[in-house]
PDB file of C-alpha atoms in Angstrom:
ATOM      1  CA  MET A  19     -47.503 -32.570 -14.757  1.00 46.00           C
ATOM      2  CA  ASN A  20     -44.088 -32.664 -16.270  1.00 51.00           C
ATOM      3  CA  GLY A  21     -45.016 -35.522 -18.537  1.00 58.00           C
ATOM      4  CA  GLU A  22     -45.302 -38.365 -16.205  1.00 69.00           C
ATOM      5  CA  SER A  23     -47.312 -41.178 -16.791  1.00 87.00           C
ATOM      6  CA  ASP A  24     -50.941 -41.781 -15.674  1.00 90.00           C
ATOM      7  CA  GLU A  25     -49.603 -44.803 -13.581  1.00 93.00           C
ATOM      8  CA  VAL A  26     -46.872 -42.721 -11.739  1.00 94.00           C
ATOM      9  CA  ARG A  27     -49.301 -39.939 -11.150  1.00 93.00           C
ATOM     10  CA  SER A  28     -51.969 -42.388  -9.679  1.00 94.00           C
ATOM     11  CA  GLU A  29     -49.406 -44.106  -7.658  1.00 96.00           C
ATOM     12  CA  THR A  30     -48.063 -40.769  -6.370  1.00 96.00           C
ATOM     13  CA  ASP A  31     -51.484 -39.590  -5.258  1.00 96.00           C
ATOM     14  CA  SER A  32     -51.964 -42.929  -3.493  1.00 96.00           C
ATOM     15  CA  LEU A  33     -48.690 -42.638  -1.551  1.00 97.00           C
ATOM     16  CA  ILE A  34     -49.269 -38.966  -0.704  1.00 96.00           C
ATOM     17  CA  ALA A  35     -52.752 -39.862   0.675  1.00 95.00           C
ATOM     18  CA  ALA A  36     -51.208 -42.476   2.804  1.00 92.00           C
ATOM     19  CA  LEU A  37     -48.931 -39.811   4.475  1.00 96.00           C
ATOM     20  CA  PRO A  38     -49.661 -38.462   7.866  1.00 96.00           C
ATOM     21  CA  PRO A  39     -50.814 -34.820   7.774  1.00 95.00           C
ATOM     22  CA  LEU A  40     -47.864 -32.563   6.471  1.00 95.00           C
ATOM     23  CA  PRO A  41     -46.685 -30.359   9.322  1.00 95.00           C
ATOM     24  CA  THR A  42     -47.312 -26.734   9.375  1.00 92.00           C
ATOM     25  CA  PRO A  43     -44.983 -24.897   9.330  1.00 92.00           C
ATOM     26  CA  TRP A  44     -43.247 -27.349   7.109  1.00 94.00           C
ATOM     27  CA  ASN A  45     -40.501 -29.523   8.521  1.00 96.00           C
ATOM     28  CA  VAL A  46     -39.378 -32.663   6.872  1.00 97.00           C
ATOM     29  CA  GLY A  47     -38.010 -34.080  10.299  1.00 97.00           C
ATOM     30  CA  GLU A  48     -41.419 -33.774  11.751  1.00 98.00           C
ATOM     31  CA  LEU A  49     -42.881 -35.580   8.954  1.00 98.00           C
ATOM     32  CA  CYS A  50     -40.492 -38.327   9.531  1.00 98.00           C
ATOM     33  CA  ARG A  51     -41.453 -38.484  13.216  1.00 98.00           C
ATOM     34  CA  ARG A  52     -45.054 -38.617  12.346  1.00 98.00           C
ATOM     35  CA  LEU A  53     -44.326 -41.291   9.638  1.00 98.00           C
ATOM     36  CA  GLY A  54     -42.439 -43.206  12.230  1.00 98.00           C
ATOM     37  CA  ASP A  55     -45.203 -43.107  14.568  1.00 98.00           C
ATOM     38  CA  ARG A  56     -47.731 -44.421  11.987  1.00 96.00           C
ATOM     39  CA  ARG A  57     -45.379 -47.070  11.066  1.00 95.00           C
ATOM     40  CA  GLY A  58     -44.514 -48.150  14.490  1.00 97.00           C
ATOM     41  CA  ARG A  59     -40.755 -47.749  14.044  1.00 97.00           C
ATOM     42  CA  PRO A  60     -38.449 -44.846  13.692  1.00 98.00           C
ATOM     43  CA  VAL A  61     -37.701 -43.076  10.485  1.00 98.00           C
ATOM     44  CA  LEU A  62     -34.229 -41.602  10.862  1.00 98.00           C
ATOM     45  CA  VAL A  63     -32.334 -39.186   8.847  1.00 97.00           C
ATOM     46  CA  HIS A  64     -28.559 -39.115   8.985  1.00 96.00           C
ATOM     47  CA  SER A  65     -26.211 -36.753   7.235  1.00 93.00           C
ATOM     48  CA  VAL A  66     -22.926 -38.511   6.019  1.00 92.00           C
ATOM     49  CA  ASP A  67     -19.811 -37.031   4.481  1.00 88.00           C
ATOM     50  CA  VAL A  68     -19.109 -39.592   1.931  1.00 81.00           C
ATOM     51  CA  PRO A  69     -18.269 -38.088  -1.513  1.00 80.00           C
ATOM     52  CA  ALA A  70     -19.060 -41.324  -3.254  1.00 81.00           C
ATOM     53  CA  LEU A  71     -22.586 -41.628  -1.625  1.00 78.00           C
ATOM     54  CA  PRO A  72     -25.433 -40.877  -4.027  1.00 84.00           C
ATOM     55  CA  SER A  73     -27.590 -37.774  -2.737  1.00 88.00           C
ATOM     56  CA  GLY A  74     -29.428 -40.246  -0.629  1.00 92.00           C
ATOM     57  CA  LEU A  75     -30.585 -43.670   0.069  1.00 91.00           C
ATOM     58  CA  TRP A  76     -32.821 -45.489   2.335  1.00 93.00           C
ATOM     59  CA  PHE A  77     -32.357 -48.833   4.024  1.00 89.00           C
ATOM     60  CA  ASP A  78     -34.275 -50.974   6.576  1.00 92.00           C
ATOM     61  CA  ASP A  79     -32.195 -52.474   9.237  1.00 93.00           C
ATOM     62  CA  GLY A  80     -35.164 -54.483  10.597  1.00 91.00           C
ATOM     63  CA  VAL A  81     -35.835 -52.132  13.454  1.00 95.00           C
ATOM     64  CA  ALA A  82     -35.732 -48.705  11.874  1.00 96.00           C
ATOM     65  CA  ASP A  83     -35.898 -46.920   8.412  1.00 96.00           C
ATOM     66  CA  HIS A  84     -32.697 -45.128   7.798  1.00 96.00           C
ATOM     67  CA  ILE A  85     -32.564 -42.215   5.283  1.00 96.00           C
ATOM     68  CA  ILE A  86     -28.908 -41.307   4.500  1.00 94.00           C
ATOM     69  CA  CYS A  87     -28.220 -37.814   2.960  1.00 94.00           C
ATOM     70  CA  ARG A  88     -24.914 -36.759   1.785  1.00 92.00           C
ATOM     71  CA  SER A  89     -23.732 -33.840   4.140  1.00 90.00           C
ATOM     72  CA  GLY A  90     -23.845 -30.288   2.683  1.00 88.00           C
ATOM     73  CA  ILE A  91     -27.212 -31.045   1.032  1.00 90.00           C
ATOM     74  CA  VAL A  92     -29.602 -28.323   2.581  1.00 91.00           C
ATOM     75  CA  GLY A  93     -32.970 -26.477   2.260  1.00 92.00           C
ATOM     76  CA  TYR A  94     -35.400 -27.774  -0.636  1.00 91.00           C
ATOM     77  CA  HIS A  95     -32.707 -30.007  -1.938  1.00 94.00           C
ATOM     78  CA  HIS A  96     -32.374 -31.854   1.425  1.00 96.00           C
ATOM     79  CA  ASP A  97     -36.145 -32.029   1.656  1.00 97.00           C
ATOM     80  CA  HIS A  98     -36.468 -33.359  -1.864  1.00 97.00           C
ATOM     81  CA  VAL A  99     -33.928 -36.194  -1.024  1.00 96.00           C
ATOM     82  CA  VAL A 100     -35.621 -37.187   2.104  1.00 97.00           C
ATOM     83  CA  LEU A 101     -38.932 -37.175   0.436  1.00 98.00           C
ATOM     84  CA  HIS A 102     -37.552 -39.229  -2.602  1.00 96.00           C
ATOM     85  CA  GLU A 103     -36.247 -41.722  -0.178  1.00 96.00           C
ATOM     86  CA  ILE A 104     -39.560 -41.756   1.783  1.00 97.00           C
ATOM     87  CA  CYS A 105     -41.241 -42.682  -1.573  1.00 97.00           C
ATOM     88  CA  HIS A 106     -38.777 -45.677  -1.930  1.00 94.00           C
ATOM     89  CA  MET A 107     -39.479 -46.769   1.668  1.00 95.00           C
ATOM     90  CA  LEU A 108     -43.287 -46.545   1.266  1.00 95.00           C
ATOM     91  CA  SER A 109     -43.089 -48.369  -2.029  1.00 93.00           C
ATOM     92  CA  GLY A 110     -40.796 -50.963  -0.837  1.00 86.00           C
ATOM     93  CA  HIS A 111     -38.324 -50.173  -3.548  1.00 81.00           C
ATOM     94  CA  ASN A 112     -34.646 -51.485  -3.131  1.00 65.00           C
ATOM     95  CA  SER A 113     -35.484 -53.288   0.049  1.00 55.00           C
ATOM     96  CA  ALA A 114     -32.611 -55.400   1.043  1.00 51.00           C
ATOM     97  CA  LEU A 115     -34.907 -57.430   3.322  1.00 46.00           C
ATOM     98  CA  PRO A 116     -35.758 -60.859   1.889  1.00 45.00           C
ATOM     99  CA  PRO A 117     -39.540 -61.700   1.835  1.00 43.00           C
ATOM    100  CA  GLY A 118     -40.487 -62.316   5.515  1.00 45.00           C
ATOM    101  CA  GLY A 119     -36.722 -62.577   6.419  1.00 46.00           C
ATOM    102  CA  GLU A 120     -34.118 -60.979   8.456  1.00 51.00           C
ATOM    103  CA  SER A 121     -32.146 -57.861   7.507  1.00 47.00           C
ATOM    104  CA  ALA A 122     -29.356 -58.278   5.175  1.00 46.00           C
ATOM    105  CA  GLY A 123     -27.400 -55.683   7.444  1.00 47.00           C
ATOM    106  CA  PRO A 124     -26.544 -52.103   6.878  1.00 46.00           C
ATOM    107  CA  LEU A 125     -23.499 -52.784   4.533  1.00 40.00           C
ATOM    108  CA  GLU A 126     -25.504 -55.104   2.275  1.00 41.00           C
ATOM    109  CA  CYS A 127     -28.506 -52.875   2.490  1.00 43.00           C
ATOM    110  CA  ALA A 128     -26.433 -49.642   1.550  1.00 42.00           C
ATOM    111  CA  ALA A 129     -25.193 -51.593  -1.473  1.00 38.00           C
ATOM    112  CA  VAL A 130     -28.645 -51.672  -2.927  1.00 45.00           C
ATOM    113  CA  THR A 131     -28.894 -48.123  -4.090  1.00 46.00           C
ATOM    114  CA  GLY A 132     -30.052 -48.147  -7.826  1.00 57.00           C
ATOM    115  CA  GLY A 133     -33.713 -48.268  -8.648  1.00 65.00           C
ATOM    116  CA  THR A 134     -35.649 -49.041 -11.954  1.00 76.00           C
ATOM    117  CA  GLY A 135     -36.466 -46.138 -14.280  1.00 90.00           C
ATOM    118  CA  TYR A 136     -40.027 -46.293 -13.166  1.00 91.00           C
ATOM    119  CA  GLU A 137     -39.072 -46.297  -9.374  1.00 92.00           C
ATOM    120  CA  GLU A 138     -36.888 -43.329  -9.791  1.00 92.00           C
ATOM    121  CA  GLU A 139     -39.725 -41.465 -11.906  1.00 94.00           C
ATOM    122  CA  LEU A 140     -42.125 -42.168  -9.118  1.00 95.00           C
ATOM    123  CA  ALA A 141     -39.777 -41.072  -6.331  1.00 95.00           C
ATOM    124  CA  GLU A 142     -38.799 -37.812  -7.967  1.00 95.00           C
ATOM    125  CA  THR A 143     -42.640 -37.282  -8.831  1.00 96.00           C
ATOM    126  CA  PHE A 144     -43.599 -37.959  -5.209  1.00 97.00           C
ATOM    127  CA  ALA A 145     -40.955 -35.643  -3.829  1.00 97.00           C
ATOM    128  CA  SER A 146     -41.746 -32.716  -6.087  1.00 96.00           C
ATOM    129  CA  THR A 147     -45.398 -33.107  -5.542  1.00 96.00           C
ATOM    130  CA  VAL A 148     -45.281 -33.020  -1.710  1.00 97.00           C
ATOM    131  CA  LEU A 149     -42.887 -30.010  -1.803  1.00 96.00           C
ATOM    132  CA  ARG A 150     -45.300 -28.396  -4.369  1.00 94.00           C
ATOM    133  CA  LEU A 151     -48.261 -29.007  -1.867  1.00 93.00           C
ATOM    134  CA  VAL A 152     -46.222 -27.591   0.928  1.00 92.00           C
ATOM    135  CA  TYR A 153     -45.020 -24.694  -0.964  1.00 85.00           C
ATOM    136  CA  HIS A 154     -48.530 -23.701  -2.300  1.00 81.00           C
ATOM    137  CA  ARG A 155     -50.140 -24.078   1.178  1.00 77.00           C
ATOM    138  CA  SER A 156     -47.498 -21.718   2.755  1.00 70.00           C
ATOM    139  CA  ALA A 157     -46.799 -19.498  -0.099  1.00 58.00           C
ATOM    140  CA  SER A 158     -47.698 -16.301   1.664  1.00 58.00           C
ATOM    141  CA  ALA A 159     -45.323 -17.029   4.355  1.00 54.00           C
ATOM    142  CA  VAL A 160     -42.291 -17.795   2.089  1.00 56.00           C
ATOM    143  CA  SER A 161     -39.326 -15.336   1.662  1.00 64.00           C
ATOM    144  CA  ALA A 162     -38.305 -14.271  -1.934  1.00 67.00           C
ATOM    145  CA  PHE A 163     -35.275 -16.299  -1.486  1.00 67.00           C
ATOM    146  CA  GLU A 164     -37.253 -19.347  -0.752  1.00 65.00           C
ATOM    147  CA  ARG A 165     -39.428 -18.628  -3.797  1.00 66.00           C
ATOM    148  CA  ARG A 166     -36.451 -18.535  -5.999  1.00 74.00           C
ATOM    149  CA  ALA A 167     -35.023 -21.594  -4.693  1.00 72.00           C
ATOM    150  CA  ALA A 168     -38.339 -23.344  -5.118  1.00 67.00           C
ATOM    151  CA  GLY A 169     -38.542 -22.247  -8.599  1.00 68.00           C
ATOM    152  CA  MET A 170     -35.072 -23.713  -9.240  1.00 73.00           C
ATOM    153  CA  PHE A 171     -36.268 -27.014  -8.169  1.00 66.00           C
ATOM    154  CA  GLY A 172     -39.576 -26.936  -9.846  1.00 62.00           C
ATOM    155  CA  VAL A 173     -41.695 -26.668  -6.853  1.00 60.00           C
ATOM    156  CA  ALA A 174     -43.253 -23.137  -7.643  1.00 55.00           C
TER     157      ALA A 174
END
């Protein structure tokens, strides 16, 4: 698929297998709720209107997992951003928590936004693969507009 490495494909498959059941009908907020239940702590999605913010980021404040999305990102793009950050969360990428330590705090956590090339490839592959699974599972219930949008994001 899309030229990703065997290592990325294998890790993507493992991360997807560790997810709770994907909601039907698809709803990324419901997936976050289920994931939070499984992890024993909330997974909260926030929309923030900060132009300098990357499309999304994840941080752990020691109590909850926060996924921040830039305001105005909607539909498949929003779901892709949230799933991308869920991958970073599940993989422990960009974690601002020192090993076994206290949270660095939201401002310090939010400053940790860039991942390695491998981490970003994995997060992109994970998000696209989950959306592809969701799309193919419910393709008959998807409108023509949603099919075109899915095609634009490589989901179809």
